[in-house]
Short mmCIF file of C-alpha atoms in Angstrom, two decimals:
data_model
loop_
_atom_site.label_atom_id
_atom_site.label_comp_id
_atom_site.label_asym_id
_atom_site.label_seq_id
_atom_site.Cartn_x
_atom_site.Cartn_y
_atom_site.Cartn_z
CA UNK A 26 -156.57 -0.78 233.35
CA UNK A 27 -153.42 -0.55 231.28
CA UNK A 28 -153.43 -0.43 227.50
CA UNK A 29 -150.31 -1.41 225.61
CA UNK A 30 -149.58 -0.67 221.95
CA UNK A 31 -146.57 -2.22 220.22
CA UNK A 32 -144.85 -0.98 217.09
CA UNK A 33 -141.60 -1.49 215.21
CA UNK A 34 -141.94 -5.02 213.91
CA UNK A 35 -141.10 -5.94 210.36
CA UNK A 36 -139.01 -8.12 208.09
CA UNK A 37 -135.23 -8.19 208.21
CA UNK A 38 -132.43 -10.42 207.02
CA UNK A 39 -130.41 -12.50 209.45
CA UNK A 40 -127.81 -10.39 211.20
CA UNK A 41 -129.96 -7.29 210.99
CA UNK A 42 -131.55 -5.20 213.72
CA UNK A 43 -134.98 -3.99 214.75
CA UNK A 44 -136.25 -1.90 217.62
CA UNK A 45 -139.65 -2.59 219.09
CA UNK A 46 -141.57 0.02 221.07
CA UNK A 47 -144.48 -0.35 223.46
CA UNK A 48 -146.50 2.64 224.59
CA UNK A 49 -148.42 2.25 227.84
CA UNK A 50 -151.65 4.12 228.49
CA UNK A 51 -154.08 4.26 231.35
CA UNK A 52 -153.39 3.51 235.01
CA UNK A 53 -149.69 2.69 234.95
CA UNK A 54 -148.75 3.84 238.46
CA UNK A 55 -148.91 0.32 239.93
CA UNK A 56 -146.99 -1.31 237.11
CA UNK A 57 -144.13 -3.21 238.72
CA UNK A 58 -142.66 -4.99 235.75
CA UNK A 59 -142.88 -4.80 231.99
CA UNK A 60 -141.71 -7.36 229.55
CA UNK A 61 -141.45 -8.62 226.01
CA UNK A 62 -142.70 -12.04 225.01
CA UNK A 63 -142.87 -13.90 221.72
CA UNK A 64 -144.91 -16.68 220.26
CA UNK A 65 -144.88 -18.76 217.11
CA UNK A 66 -147.90 -20.75 215.97
CA UNK A 67 -148.23 -24.05 217.77
CA UNK A 68 -145.81 -23.13 220.55
CA UNK A 69 -146.23 -21.62 223.98
CA UNK A 70 -145.59 -17.95 224.54
CA UNK A 71 -142.08 -17.41 225.92
CA UNK A 72 -140.50 -14.60 227.85
CA UNK A 73 -137.78 -12.66 226.05
CA UNK A 74 -136.85 -9.85 228.44
CA UNK A 75 -138.36 -7.96 231.34
CA UNK A 76 -137.54 -4.95 233.48
CA UNK A 77 -138.94 -3.95 236.85
CA UNK A 78 -139.52 -0.59 238.47
CA UNK A 79 -136.09 -0.77 240.15
CA UNK A 80 -134.39 -1.21 236.78
CA UNK A 81 -133.51 -4.86 237.29
CA UNK A 82 -133.56 -6.88 234.07
CA UNK A 83 -134.03 -10.49 233.07
CA UNK A 84 -133.24 -11.98 229.66
CA UNK A 85 -133.96 -15.35 228.15
CA UNK A 86 -130.74 -17.24 227.51
CA UNK A 87 -131.51 -17.33 223.78
CA UNK A 88 -131.32 -13.53 223.46
CA UNK A 89 -128.61 -12.58 225.96
CA UNK A 90 -125.96 -10.41 224.36
CA UNK A 91 -128.18 -9.66 221.35
CA UNK A 92 -131.32 -8.00 222.74
CA UNK A 93 -131.54 -5.02 225.08
CA UNK A 94 -134.64 -3.96 226.98
CA UNK A 95 -135.03 -0.40 228.18
CA UNK A 96 -137.75 1.99 229.21
CA UNK A 97 -138.48 5.69 229.15
CA UNK A 98 -140.42 6.20 232.36
CA UNK A 99 -141.28 9.80 231.56
CA UNK A 100 -143.00 8.76 228.32
CA UNK A 101 -144.25 5.34 229.52
CA UNK A 102 -142.54 3.61 226.59
CA UNK A 103 -140.83 0.23 226.69
CA UNK A 104 -138.22 -0.69 224.08
CA UNK A 105 -136.58 -3.85 222.83
CA UNK A 106 -133.48 -3.37 220.73
CA UNK A 107 -132.83 -6.55 218.78
CA UNK A 108 -129.43 -7.01 217.14
CA UNK A 109 -127.84 -9.94 215.33
CA UNK A 110 -131.25 -11.31 214.55
CA UNK A 111 -131.60 -14.97 213.64
CA UNK A 112 -134.34 -16.79 211.72
CA UNK A 113 -135.35 -18.48 214.98
CA UNK A 114 -136.24 -15.05 216.37
CA UNK A 115 -139.17 -14.96 213.95
CA UNK A 116 -142.35 -14.65 216.02
CA UNK A 117 -145.16 -12.40 217.09
CA UNK A 118 -143.76 -10.17 219.80
CA UNK A 119 -145.95 -8.97 222.65
CA UNK A 120 -145.49 -6.30 225.27
CA UNK A 121 -146.89 -7.02 228.73
CA UNK A 122 -147.25 -5.34 232.09
CA UNK A 123 -147.43 -6.83 235.57
CA UNK A 124 -148.53 -5.55 238.95
CA UNK A 125 -147.08 -8.58 240.72
CA UNK A 126 -144.03 -7.98 242.87
CA UNK A 127 -141.45 -10.76 242.58
CA UNK A 128 -137.81 -11.06 243.62
CA UNK A 129 -136.47 -10.83 240.09
CA UNK A 130 -138.16 -9.57 236.92
CA UNK A 131 -140.37 -12.37 235.72
CA UNK A 132 -140.32 -14.02 232.31
CA UNK A 133 -143.39 -16.11 233.06
CA UNK A 134 -146.41 -15.10 230.97
CA UNK A 135 -148.78 -16.01 233.82
CA UNK A 136 -147.29 -13.21 235.96
CA UNK A 137 -148.43 -10.57 233.47
CA UNK A 138 -152.01 -9.38 233.36
CA UNK A 139 -151.93 -6.77 230.61
CA UNK A 140 -150.98 -7.49 227.01
CA UNK A 141 -150.60 -5.62 223.76
CA UNK A 142 -151.91 -6.82 220.42
CA UNK A 143 -148.49 -7.93 219.20
CA UNK A 144 -146.16 -6.98 216.36
CA UNK A 145 -144.73 -9.46 213.87
CA UNK A 146 -140.98 -9.92 213.49
CA UNK A 147 -139.77 -11.99 210.55
CA UNK A 148 -136.09 -12.80 210.06
CA UNK A 149 -135.06 -14.40 206.79
CA UNK A 150 -131.89 -16.39 206.23
#
């Protein structure tokens, strides 16, 4: 089992920045990929960014050039640096972990079996 705890959400004006953190606990040795997802009420959860154990990264087109995913393997912490935030980035952000090996880091929620409780990000115009 893997437990994930997110932090760092909050409210910010458009153009501002936030950094999300996700601490992983438990049996993390078989974790192949970790990612950030977001969801707004009434919409499907969408992949934002993911990183695999080889350091390969995938980003959603909507966040490329603005968001950066990184991880501290020694501390089992995943980060998401979010710059130039837009109101449409407002969502609940979730950290997730996957044991599924795929060719490129996945952004599909169904590929991730472990989820955090989420942290709210609100961007005002």
